[in-house]
């Protein structure tokens, strides 16, 4: 399943989808997510328009290879950061979202391919089952965080991956659920905790002919602040 997803990611020129769900910050407060995402893989170019959380609604983020442009709607400013800066995603994720050596490494550049093998490199994948989702049939794969790093926030991730062998549909992630083991629990099999974050991919389209100039657009009157 992961090889099929990797192969699909390697042949995808561009893609667009709506990302919804929720995420908890360190004090347990939950925030709704609704984000419009457009990607051009070969150019390592991404446009991320934020609808929710409300606090950063109408902001957008452009990832252009090793540079991130974080547009702040309320101030009409563009903060320019290096892609490997932990602050590059502009508050979209919790500042303490320590998920392990491979994912949380601040020196690792952002890669926009939807390849879970790459995203969870070094984690242990476990096939859990096959079920129906609103987007179609999907495999469920659990990724166990086997990092020896202290104070890891995310212990395992449960991923639903759409079955691309049906009706010529693309192999693609449908849902990612991020879990922290409950107190006193040592394995995912024993865990009954609720996810600390849920990401759902809908309206997924590939090879739609996205225009890179449109994805790179910045308001001409915005103030540019280069913090690289």
JSON list of N, CA and C in Angstrom, two decimals, residues 39-40 188:
[
{"chain": "A", "resi": 39, "resn": "UNK", "atom": "N", "xyz": [-0.65, 22.26, -4.72]},
{"chain": "A", "resi": 39, "resn": "UNK", "atom": "CA", "xyz": [0.75, 21.84, -4.76]},
{"chain": "A", "resi": 39, "resn": "UNK", "atom": "C", "xyz": [1.21, 21.63, -6.20]},
{"chain": "A", "resi": 40, "resn": "UNK", "atom": "N", "xyz": [2.42, 22.07, -6.49]},
{"chain": "A", "resi": 40, "resn": "UNK", "atom": "CA", "xyz": [3.10, 21.74, -7.75]},
{"chain": "A", "resi": 40, "resn": "UNK", "atom": "C", "xyz": [4.40, 21.03, -7.35]},
{"chain": "A", "resi": 188, "resn": "UNK", "atom": "N", "xyz": [0.21, 1.16, 21.36]},
{"chain": "A", "resi": 188, "resn": "UNK", "atom": "CA", "xyz": [-1.00, 1.61, 20.68]},
{"chain": "A", "resi": 188, "resn": "UNK", "atom": "C", "xyz": [-2.16, 0.62, 20.81]}
]
